[in-house]
Short mmCIF file of C-alpha atoms in Angstrom, two decimals:
data_model
loop_
_atom_site.label_atom_id
_atom_site.label_comp_id
_atom_site.label_asym_id
_atom_site.label_seq_id
_atom_site.Cartn_x
_atom_site.Cartn_y
_atom_site.Cartn_z
CA UNK A 279 -127.30 6.19 -84.74
CA UNK A 280 -129.10 9.11 -86.45
CA UNK A 281 -130.43 8.37 -89.90
CA UNK A 282 -130.76 10.73 -92.79
CA UNK A 283 -133.59 10.99 -95.32
CA UNK A 284 -133.40 9.33 -98.72
CA UNK A 285 -131.69 11.40 -101.37
CA UNK A 286 -134.19 13.78 -103.02
CA UNK A 287 -132.90 12.74 -106.45
CA UNK A 288 -132.34 9.56 -108.43
CA UNK A 289 -129.29 8.51 -110.42
CA UNK A 290 -129.49 9.03 -114.19
CA UNK A 291 -125.84 8.53 -115.15
CA UNK A 292 -122.88 6.91 -113.38
CA UNK A 293 -119.11 7.45 -113.44
CA UNK A 294 -116.90 4.44 -112.67
CA UNK A 295 -114.36 4.80 -109.85
CA UNK A 296 -111.24 2.69 -109.35
CA UNK A 297 -110.54 0.28 -106.55
CA UNK A 298 -106.82 -0.04 -105.79
CA UNK A 299 -104.67 -2.05 -103.38
CA UNK A 300 -103.08 -0.74 -100.22
CA UNK A 301 -99.63 -1.43 -101.66
CA UNK A 302 -100.43 0.63 -104.75
CA UNK A 303 -101.81 3.50 -102.67
CA UNK A 304 -98.73 3.66 -100.46
CA UNK A 305 -96.56 3.73 -103.58
CA UNK A 306 -98.45 6.60 -105.23
CA UNK A 307 -98.74 8.69 -102.05
CA UNK A 308 -94.98 8.34 -101.62
CA UNK A 309 -94.49 9.48 -105.23
CA UNK A 310 -96.81 12.41 -104.49
CA UNK A 311 -94.63 13.51 -101.60
CA UNK A 312 -97.17 12.30 -99.01
CA UNK A 313 -99.52 15.07 -100.12
CA UNK A 314 -102.99 13.82 -101.15
CA UNK A 315 -103.50 17.00 -103.16
CA UNK A 316 -100.82 15.84 -105.61
CA UNK A 317 -102.49 12.49 -106.28
CA UNK A 318 -104.16 11.80 -109.61
CA UNK A 319 -107.92 11.82 -109.11
CA UNK A 320 -108.10 8.44 -110.86
CA UNK A 321 -106.18 6.94 -107.93
CA UNK A 322 -108.75 8.17 -105.37
CA UNK A 323 -111.74 6.02 -104.42
CA UNK A 324 -113.79 8.53 -102.37
CA UNK A 325 -112.67 12.12 -102.85
CA UNK A 326 -113.42 14.40 -99.91
CA UNK A 327 -110.59 16.83 -100.57
CA UNK A 328 -113.11 19.62 -101.11
CA UNK A 329 -116.78 20.35 -101.71
CA UNK A 330 -115.76 23.20 -104.03
CA UNK A 331 -116.66 22.62 -107.68
CA UNK A 332 -117.10 18.89 -107.09
CA UNK A 333 -120.91 18.92 -107.04
CA UNK A 334 -123.14 16.85 -109.30
CA UNK A 335 -125.29 19.16 -111.38
CA UNK A 336 -128.97 18.44 -111.92
CA UNK A 337 -130.70 17.71 -115.21
CA UNK A 338 -132.07 21.24 -115.09
CA UNK A 339 -128.58 22.67 -114.70
CA UNK A 340 -127.31 20.58 -117.60
CA UNK A 341 -130.19 21.77 -119.76
CA UNK A 342 -129.41 25.36 -118.66
CA UNK A 343 -125.94 24.94 -120.18
CA UNK A 344 -127.56 24.71 -123.60
CA UNK A 345 -129.19 28.11 -123.05
CA UNK A 346 -125.83 29.80 -122.52
CA UNK A 347 -125.40 33.01 -124.46
CA UNK A 348 -121.71 33.31 -125.35
CA UNK A 349 -121.82 36.92 -126.52
CA UNK A 350 -118.70 38.73 -125.34
CA UNK A 351 -120.57 41.79 -124.05
CA UNK A 352 -124.00 41.97 -122.47
CA UNK A 353 -124.80 38.27 -122.77
CA UNK A 354 -128.34 37.31 -121.81
CA UNK A 355 -126.91 34.73 -119.41
CA UNK A 356 -125.36 37.49 -117.27
CA UNK A 357 -128.76 39.03 -116.68
CA UNK A 358 -130.20 35.63 -115.72
CA UNK A 359 -127.42 35.27 -113.14
CA UNK A 360 -127.82 38.86 -111.95
CA UNK A 361 -131.54 38.36 -111.35
CA UNK A 362 -130.98 35.12 -109.42
CA UNK A 363 -128.42 36.78 -107.13
CA UNK A 364 -130.65 39.79 -106.55
CA UNK A 365 -133.66 37.61 -105.79
CA UNK A 366 -131.93 35.26 -103.33
CA UNK A 367 -129.02 37.25 -101.88
CA UNK A 368 -130.35 40.79 -102.25
CA UNK A 369 -127.29 42.61 -103.62
CA UNK A 370 -128.09 45.18 -106.30
CA UNK A 371 -124.72 45.25 -108.05
CA UNK A 372 -123.49 41.86 -109.29
CA UNK A 373 -120.08 41.25 -110.87
CA UNK A 374 -119.27 37.72 -112.09
CA UNK A 375 -115.84 36.21 -111.43
CA UNK A 376 -114.27 32.91 -112.42
CA UNK A 377 -114.43 31.64 -108.81
CA UNK A 378 -114.38 32.92 -105.24
CA UNK A 379 -110.69 33.81 -105.03
CA UNK A 380 -111.10 36.02 -108.09
CA UNK A 381 -113.60 38.01 -106.05
CA UNK A 382 -111.27 38.02 -103.04
CA UNK A 383 -108.51 39.48 -105.21
CA UNK A 384 -110.72 42.27 -106.52
CA UNK A 385 -112.20 43.18 -103.14
CA UNK A 386 -108.73 43.25 -101.56
CA UNK A 387 -107.32 45.43 -104.35
CA UNK A 388 -110.27 47.81 -104.04
CA UNK A 389 -110.02 48.39 -100.30
CA UNK A 390 -106.69 47.27 -98.82
CA UNK A 391 -103.37 49.07 -98.68
CA UNK A 392 -100.17 48.62 -96.62
CA UNK A 393 -100.91 49.53 -93.02
CA UNK A 394 -104.57 48.56 -93.11
CA UNK A 395 -106.20 45.88 -90.98
CA UNK A 396 -108.94 43.27 -91.51
CA UNK A 397 -110.88 41.60 -88.70
CA UNK A 398 -112.57 38.26 -89.40
CA UNK A 399 -114.18 35.20 -87.86
CA UNK A 400 -111.13 33.00 -88.41
CA UNK A 401 -109.30 32.90 -91.71
CA UNK A 402 -109.62 31.08 -94.99
CA UNK A 403 -106.24 30.49 -96.69
CA UNK A 404 -106.87 32.23 -100.02
CA UNK A 405 -108.83 35.08 -98.39
CA UNK A 406 -106.07 35.88 -95.91
CA UNK A 407 -103.42 35.47 -98.60
CA UNK A 408 -105.06 38.15 -100.76
CA UNK A 409 -105.49 40.42 -97.75
CA UNK A 410 -101.86 40.07 -96.66
CA UNK A 411 -100.47 40.37 -100.20
CA UNK A 412 -102.24 43.73 -100.43
CA UNK A 413 -100.56 44.90 -97.24
CA UNK A 414 -103.23 44.31 -94.62
CA UNK A 415 -102.77 42.73 -91.20
CA UNK A 416 -105.23 39.96 -90.36
CA UNK A 417 -106.96 39.79 -86.96
CA UNK A 418 -108.92 36.71 -85.90
CA UNK A 419 -111.83 37.89 -83.74
CA UNK A 420 -113.84 34.66 -83.63
CA UNK A 421 -115.17 33.45 -80.27
CA UNK A 422 -112.81 31.30 -78.20
CA UNK A 423 -115.11 28.29 -78.43
CA UNK A 424 -114.28 27.98 -82.14
CA UNK A 425 -110.74 26.91 -81.25
CA UNK A 426 -111.91 24.03 -79.05
CA UNK A 427 -112.90 20.96 -81.11
CA UNK A 428 -114.89 19.46 -78.23
CA UNK A 429 -116.94 22.56 -77.39
CA UNK A 430 -120.62 22.13 -78.34
CA UNK A 431 -121.41 25.83 -78.86
CA UNK A 432 -124.05 25.90 -81.64
CA UNK A 433 -122.60 29.00 -83.36
CA UNK A 434 -118.83 28.67 -83.24
CA UNK A 435 -118.63 31.00 -86.23
CA UNK A 436 -119.73 33.98 -84.11
CA UNK A 437 -117.51 37.03 -83.73
CA UNK A 438 -116.45 38.07 -80.24
CA UNK A 439 -117.55 41.71 -80.01
CA UNK A 440 -114.99 42.43 -77.31
CA UNK A 441 -112.18 41.19 -79.58
CA UNK A 442 -113.51 43.27 -82.48
CA UNK A 443 -113.84 46.31 -80.25
CA UNK A 444 -110.26 45.84 -79.05
CA UNK A 445 -108.95 45.80 -82.63
CA UNK A 446 -110.87 48.99 -83.44
CA UNK A 447 -109.54 50.67 -80.31
CA UNK A 448 -105.98 49.55 -81.05
CA UNK A 449 -105.63 50.51 -84.73
CA UNK A 450 -108.53 52.93 -85.24
CA UNK A 451 -111.63 52.50 -87.37
CA UNK A 452 -110.07 54.43 -90.25
CA UNK A 453 -107.42 51.71 -90.62
CA UNK A 454 -110.01 48.94 -91.01
CA UNK A 455 -111.42 49.02 -94.57
CA UNK A 456 -113.85 46.20 -93.81
CA UNK A 457 -114.80 43.34 -91.51
CA UNK A 458 -114.75 39.93 -93.21
CA UNK A 459 -117.41 37.45 -92.09
CA UNK A 460 -117.65 33.86 -93.30
CA UNK A 461 -120.93 31.97 -93.23
CA UNK A 462 -120.11 29.20 -92.43
CA UNK A 463 -116.50 29.15 -91.07
CA UNK A 464 -114.61 26.57 -93.10
CA UNK A 465 -111.47 26.43 -90.97
CA UNK A 466 -113.50 25.78 -87.82
CA UNK A 467 -115.26 22.82 -89.42
CA UNK A 468 -118.15 24.48 -91.23
CA UNK A 469 -119.43 26.25 -88.12
CA UNK A 470 -122.28 28.77 -88.58
CA UNK A 471 -122.72 32.32 -87.40
CA UNK A 472 -126.02 33.31 -85.79
CA UNK A 473 -128.32 35.98 -87.17
CA UNK A 474 -128.22 37.76 -83.81
CA UNK A 475 -124.43 37.90 -83.75
CA UNK A 476 -124.12 38.93 -87.39
CA UNK A 477 -126.63 41.73 -86.86
CA UNK A 478 -124.81 42.94 -83.75
CA UNK A 479 -121.45 42.90 -85.57
CA UNK A 480 -122.87 44.88 -88.49
CA UNK A 481 -124.46 47.43 -86.15
CA UNK A 482 -121.15 47.91 -84.33
CA UNK A 483 -119.06 48.11 -87.51
CA UNK A 484 -121.44 50.51 -89.24
CA UNK A 485 -121.51 52.76 -86.16
CA UNK A 486 -117.74 53.11 -86.67
CA UNK A 487 -118.02 53.62 -90.43
CA UNK A 488 -116.64 50.15 -91.26
CA UNK A 489 -118.33 48.09 -94.01
CA UNK A 490 -118.99 44.37 -93.55
CA UNK A 491 -118.47 41.85 -96.35
CA UNK A 492 -119.82 38.31 -96.27
CA UNK A 493 -118.15 35.20 -97.59
CA UNK A 494 -121.39 33.71 -98.85
CA UNK A 495 -120.04 30.49 -100.38
CA UNK A 496 -121.90 28.34 -97.85
CA UNK A 497 -124.47 30.83 -96.59
CA UNK A 498 -127.34 28.49 -97.52
CA UNK A 499 -125.89 25.82 -95.23
CA UNK A 500 -125.51 28.51 -92.57
CA UNK A 501 -129.17 29.40 -93.04
CA UNK A 502 -130.21 25.77 -92.53
CA UNK A 503 -128.17 25.52 -89.32
CA UNK A 504 -129.72 28.78 -88.08
CA UNK A 505 -133.12 27.19 -88.55
CA UNK A 506 -132.03 24.15 -86.55
CA UNK A 507 -130.17 25.95 -83.76
CA UNK A 508 -131.16 29.60 -83.30
CA UNK A 509 -134.30 30.41 -81.27
CA UNK A 510 -137.01 32.17 -83.25
CA UNK A 511 -136.05 30.86 -86.68
CA UNK A 512 -137.40 27.30 -86.68
CA UNK A 513 -140.52 28.20 -88.67
CA UNK A 514 -138.82 30.40 -91.25
CA UNK A 515 -137.90 29.25 -94.74
CA UNK A 516 -134.29 28.83 -95.79
CA UNK A 517 -134.88 31.58 -98.36
CA UNK A 518 -136.02 33.99 -95.62
CA UNK A 519 -133.05 33.15 -93.41
CA UNK A 520 -130.59 33.57 -96.28
CA UNK A 521 -132.05 37.01 -96.89
CA UNK A 522 -131.65 37.83 -93.19
CA UNK A 523 -127.98 36.79 -93.30
CA UNK A 524 -127.21 39.03 -96.26
CA UNK A 525 -129.43 42.00 -95.38
CA UNK A 526 -127.20 43.76 -92.80
CA UNK A 527 -124.00 43.36 -94.84
CA UNK A 528 -122.54 45.74 -97.40
CA UNK A 529 -121.59 43.10 -99.93
CA UNK A 530 -120.44 39.55 -100.50
CA UNK A 531 -117.84 37.39 -102.17
CA UNK A 532 -119.33 34.20 -103.55
CA UNK A 533 -117.79 31.00 -104.80
CA UNK A 534 -120.66 29.41 -106.71
CA UNK A 535 -118.73 26.13 -106.58
CA UNK A 536 -120.19 25.43 -103.12
CA UNK A 537 -123.84 26.14 -102.26
CA UNK A 538 -124.82 26.95 -105.84
CA UNK A 539 -124.08 23.41 -107.04
CA UNK A 540 -121.89 24.48 -109.94
CA UNK A 541 -118.45 23.29 -111.03
CA UNK A 542 -116.93 26.73 -111.62
CA UNK A 543 -117.77 30.40 -111.15
CA UNK A 544 -118.62 33.04 -108.60
CA UNK A 545 -119.63 36.63 -108.12
CA UNK A 546 -119.17 39.81 -106.11
CA UNK A 547 -122.22 41.58 -104.73
CA UNK A 548 -122.27 45.24 -103.64
CA UNK A 549 -124.73 47.80 -102.35
CA UNK A 550 -122.45 50.82 -102.90
CA UNK A 551 -122.57 51.80 -106.60
CA UNK A 552 -119.19 53.60 -106.48
CA UNK A 553 -117.39 50.59 -105.00
CA UNK A 554 -119.13 48.36 -107.54
CA UNK A 555 -117.86 50.55 -110.36
CA UNK A 556 -114.31 50.35 -108.99
CA UNK A 557 -114.63 46.55 -108.79
CA UNK A 558 -115.90 46.36 -112.38
CA UNK A 559 -112.79 48.16 -113.54
CA UNK A 560 -110.56 45.63 -111.79
CA UNK A 561 -112.67 42.77 -113.11
CA UNK A 562 -111.81 43.96 -116.62
CA UNK A 563 -108.12 43.59 -115.78
CA UNK A 564 -108.11 40.32 -113.85
CA UNK A 565 -111.26 38.37 -114.77
CA UNK A 566 -112.84 39.41 -118.06
CA UNK A 567 -115.62 41.75 -119.12
CA UNK A 568 -117.94 42.75 -116.27
CA UNK A 569 -120.77 40.74 -117.85
CA UNK A 570 -118.94 37.42 -117.91
CA UNK A 571 -116.07 37.68 -115.43
CA UNK A 572 -114.07 34.71 -116.64
CA UNK A 573 -117.07 32.44 -117.11
CA UNK A 574 -118.81 31.14 -120.19
CA UNK A 575 -122.46 32.05 -120.56
CA UNK A 576 -123.39 28.43 -119.98
CA UNK A 577 -121.65 28.52 -116.57
CA UNK A 578 -123.68 31.56 -115.55
CA UNK A 579 -126.88 29.77 -116.56
CA UNK A 580 -125.92 26.70 -114.51
CA UNK A 581 -125.16 28.87 -111.46
CA UNK A 582 -128.45 30.73 -111.74
CA UNK A 583 -130.35 27.43 -111.76
CA UNK A 584 -128.15 26.12 -108.96
CA UNK A 585 -129.04 29.11 -106.78
CA UNK A 586 -132.70 28.21 -107.11
CA UNK A 587 -132.04 24.54 -106.27
CA UNK A 588 -129.75 25.38 -103.34
CA UNK A 589 -132.60 26.76 -101.23
CA UNK A 590 -134.89 23.80 -101.91
CA UNK A 591 -135.83 22.46 -98.48
CA UNK A 592 -135.51 18.78 -99.40
CA UNK A 593 -132.09 19.35 -100.94
CA UNK A 594 -130.52 21.24 -98.04
CA UNK A 595 -132.07 18.94 -95.43
CA UNK A 596 -130.52 15.88 -97.07
CA UNK A 597 -127.22 17.60 -97.78
CA UNK A 598 -126.55 18.58 -94.16
CA UNK A 599 -127.98 15.34 -92.77
CA UNK A 600 -125.49 13.30 -94.82
CA UNK A 601 -122.63 15.27 -93.26
CA UNK A 602 -124.12 14.79 -89.80
CA UNK A 603 -124.44 11.05 -90.41
CA UNK A 604 -120.71 10.69 -91.05
CA UNK A 605 -119.93 12.76 -87.97
CA UNK A 606 -122.26 10.68 -85.80
CA UNK A 607 -120.71 7.40 -86.93
CA UNK A 608 -117.21 8.61 -86.12
CA UNK A 609 -118.18 10.15 -82.79
CA UNK A 610 -120.00 6.99 -81.69
CA UNK A 611 -116.79 4.99 -82.17
CA UNK A 612 -114.59 7.43 -80.29
CA UNK A 613 -112.93 9.13 -83.24
CA UNK A 614 -112.26 12.71 -82.05
CA UNK A 615 -114.05 15.20 -84.31
CA UNK A 616 -114.99 18.86 -84.21
CA UNK A 617 -118.32 19.25 -82.45
CA UNK A 618 -120.99 20.10 -83.38
CA UNK A 619 -120.76 18.85 -86.96
CA UNK A 620 -120.90 21.72 -89.45
CA UNK A 621 -122.63 22.16 -92.77
CA UNK A 622 -120.21 20.85 -95.39
CA UNK A 623 -117.56 18.74 -93.68
CA UNK A 624 -116.55 16.52 -90.82
CA UNK A 625 -113.20 17.42 -89.27
CA UNK A 626 -111.17 14.88 -87.35
CA UNK A 627 -109.15 16.38 -84.49
CA UNK A 628 -105.79 15.05 -85.67
CA UNK A 629 -103.81 16.43 -82.73
CA UNK A 630 -105.97 14.38 -80.34
CA UNK A 631 -106.17 11.37 -82.66
CA UNK A 632 -102.37 11.20 -83.03
CA UNK A 633 -101.04 12.68 -79.77
CA UNK A 634 -97.69 10.92 -80.27
CA UNK A 635 -97.02 12.88 -83.49
CA UNK A 636 -95.63 16.34 -82.57
CA UNK A 637 -97.27 19.42 -84.08
CA UNK A 638 -93.94 20.14 -85.78
CA UNK A 639 -94.40 16.85 -87.68
CA UNK A 640 -97.90 17.78 -88.88
CA UNK A 641 -100.37 15.22 -87.50
CA UNK A 642 -103.15 16.54 -89.76
CA UNK A 643 -101.14 15.86 -92.91
CA UNK A 644 -99.97 12.54 -91.49
CA UNK A 645 -103.54 11.42 -90.83
CA UNK A 646 -104.62 12.57 -94.30
CA UNK A 647 -101.92 10.40 -95.87
CA UNK A 648 -102.80 7.45 -93.63
CA UNK A 649 -106.49 7.67 -94.55
CA UNK A 650 -105.63 7.55 -98.23
CA UNK A 651 -103.35 4.55 -97.79
CA UNK A 652 -105.95 2.70 -95.73
CA UNK A 653 -108.99 3.10 -97.98
CA UNK A 654 -108.33 5.41 -100.94
CA UNK A 655 -110.15 8.25 -99.17
CA UNK A 656 -108.75 11.72 -99.83
CA UNK A 657 -109.22 14.50 -97.29
CA UNK A 658 -107.15 17.61 -96.63
CA UNK A 659 -105.10 18.92 -93.73
CA UNK A 660 -106.43 22.02 -92.03
CA UNK A 661 -103.81 22.97 -89.46
CA UNK A 662 -100.24 24.24 -89.38
CA UNK A 663 -99.49 23.51 -93.05
CA UNK A 664 -102.59 25.36 -94.20
CA UNK A 665 -101.90 28.22 -91.77
CA UNK A 666 -98.52 28.84 -93.41
CA UNK A 667 -95.78 31.08 -92.10
CA UNK A 668 -96.02 34.47 -90.44
CA UNK A 669 -95.09 36.95 -93.21
CA UNK A 670 -93.09 39.09 -90.75
CA UNK A 671 -91.15 36.44 -88.82
CA UNK A 672 -91.10 33.55 -91.29
CA UNK A 673 -91.97 31.08 -88.54
CA UNK A 674 -94.63 28.40 -88.88
CA UNK A 675 -98.02 29.29 -87.53
CA UNK A 676 -99.47 26.64 -85.22
CA UNK A 677 -103.21 27.36 -84.89
CA UNK A 678 -105.16 25.75 -82.04
CA UNK A 679 -106.96 23.48 -84.51
CA UNK A 680 -105.00 20.70 -86.24
CA UNK A 681 -107.55 18.88 -88.38
CA UNK A 682 -108.18 16.40 -91.14
CA UNK A 683 -111.10 17.85 -93.07
CA UNK A 684 -113.48 15.53 -94.93
CA UNK A 685 -115.53 17.80 -97.20
CA UNK A 686 -118.52 16.08 -98.80
CA UNK A 687 -119.46 17.06 -102.37
CA UNK A 688 -123.15 17.76 -102.96
CA UNK A 689 -125.28 15.05 -104.62
CA UNK A 690 -122.25 12.87 -105.44
CA UNK A 691 -121.83 10.07 -102.90
CA UNK A 692 -124.28 7.54 -101.49
CA UNK A 693 -124.61 6.14 -97.98
CA UNK A 694 -122.33 3.27 -99.02
CA UNK A 695 -119.52 5.68 -99.79
CA UNK A 696 -120.03 7.52 -96.52
CA UNK A 697 -119.94 4.23 -94.61
CA UNK A 698 -116.71 3.32 -96.41
CA UNK A 699 -115.15 6.57 -95.16
CA UNK A 700 -116.43 6.01 -91.63
CA UNK A 701 -115.20 2.41 -91.55
CA UNK A 702 -111.72 3.54 -92.59
CA UNK A 703 -111.40 6.28 -89.97
CA UNK A 704 -112.76 4.00 -87.24
CA UNK A 705 -110.30 1.29 -88.25
CA UNK A 706 -107.38 3.71 -88.34
CA UNK A 707 -108.29 5.15 -84.95
CA UNK A 708 -108.44 1.71 -83.36
CA UNK A 709 -105.00 0.90 -84.82
CA UNK A 710 -103.49 4.40 -84.54
CA UNK A 711 -100.39 3.12 -82.74
CA UNK A 712 -99.21 1.82 -86.15
CA UNK A 713 -98.86 5.43 -87.37
CA UNK A 714 -95.45 6.03 -85.84
CA UNK A 715 -93.79 8.73 -87.97
CA UNK A 716 -94.83 12.26 -88.84
CA UNK A 717 -93.82 14.29 -91.89
CA UNK A 718 -91.27 16.96 -92.79
CA UNK A 719 -91.15 19.33 -95.76
CA UNK A 720 -89.00 18.41 -98.74
CA UNK A 721 -90.54 21.19 -100.89
CA UNK A 722 -92.37 24.21 -99.50
CA UNK A 723 -94.09 26.73 -101.80
CA UNK A 724 -94.34 30.32 -100.60
CA UNK A 725 -98.12 30.77 -100.89
CA UNK A 726 -100.96 28.33 -100.14
CA UNK A 727 -98.34 25.70 -99.56
CA UNK A 728 -100.75 22.87 -98.76
CA UNK A 729 -101.64 22.57 -102.44
CA UNK A 730 -98.16 21.80 -103.79
CA UNK A 731 -95.92 21.00 -100.82
CA UNK A 732 -94.06 17.71 -100.70
CA UNK A 733 -93.02 15.75 -97.62
CA UNK A 734 -91.16 12.71 -96.46
CA UNK A 735 -91.57 10.67 -93.26
CA UNK A 736 -89.35 11.94 -90.47
CA UNK A 737 -87.86 8.45 -90.22
CA UNK A 738 -87.67 5.74 -92.87
CA UNK A 739 -89.83 5.43 -95.98
CA UNK A 740 -93.29 5.17 -94.40
CA UNK A 741 -95.40 6.79 -91.72
CA UNK A 742 -96.48 3.29 -90.64
CA UNK A 743 -94.65 0.86 -88.41
CA UNK A 744 -93.16 -2.07 -90.31
#
């Protein structure tokens, strides 16, 4: 069993968490419509719903809060953030936003119109929602290996150049305002993209006059995995690799709630001054002034410090190793997971784990509910519910991957918590025959339905056998 290094921090303050009974958990998940997202956080023992905004900030970040300049216009804290982004990500024009989806909204409104097309290495729900709401058609051009949970390809976030070329040939370069690249690919299980592939994609896109925008929320984790997996990068610093990831792109959307170890905030980065000016104008409408973008000055200070800490070698080594440890424990006991383990999460292959639950009864959501009932562990479905409905036909999308994602917050949980999660999934997998009923919608929101949907077991009152 692989080990991981001791945490490169020590605990200075603790937050109590509740221990509840199985009977209580089954009661509250039923009241929440069998959707872990609708649970009260106080009823969750280990919360792996997301790594977004759930990080523990450092003492230096907390002290940075006290330096926040809350001036409405031109706050000093904006320039601190701007300098940190320029130094570590390399984008000249920096526009703060309240979080990543605020940036997605602005970028989509700047560039997309009805009849346009966006090619990407798989989708992220809010990103694709903004693209489609602005009239664009989404094209997944990720390599085929990304759709196979058992495939060990080291860079399952790579774009298939032949697929991208086919989209360009089909719709024309003029109809593609940009290519959207995630580093890492969340929906594939935190899978990285290689520097070689990213560079090749940018060269191809630029030759056709198409800009490339990076989802940089977990680019630091991508940089670490490049160092571990891509030939020629083993001796380079994480800072150097991060710069190499950003350098060929035309801009980025950043949720600072991930790599940057903050609890809120984000930014847009541009190289084109005219596009940046257009984005600033929209930021005034939807976010706030272009020097605060929906954030307090103290949040910008915390993000700037978090950027510095995110590329610390001891930090990122421990962060990814903790994720790998959970994956290794599950894999060793036969729990089917996405391989190789990515940077921020472990994803259980729910379709394989629960083959007796039809895809139409949502095995990913069913397993998420079962995991909560068993041990108070909250994950999130990443499959048909997350994929939503086709906007043209109204039919459910059934992507190849049907997953339970366990996203690990940064600097929050100890080895004991991770072992608790592993023990629960191993126990559930050994006794999976007791999970006999899937789920059906009783309430289905139109957009991002996984957040607020409600369900009931297809038969009886429980997903478990009596």
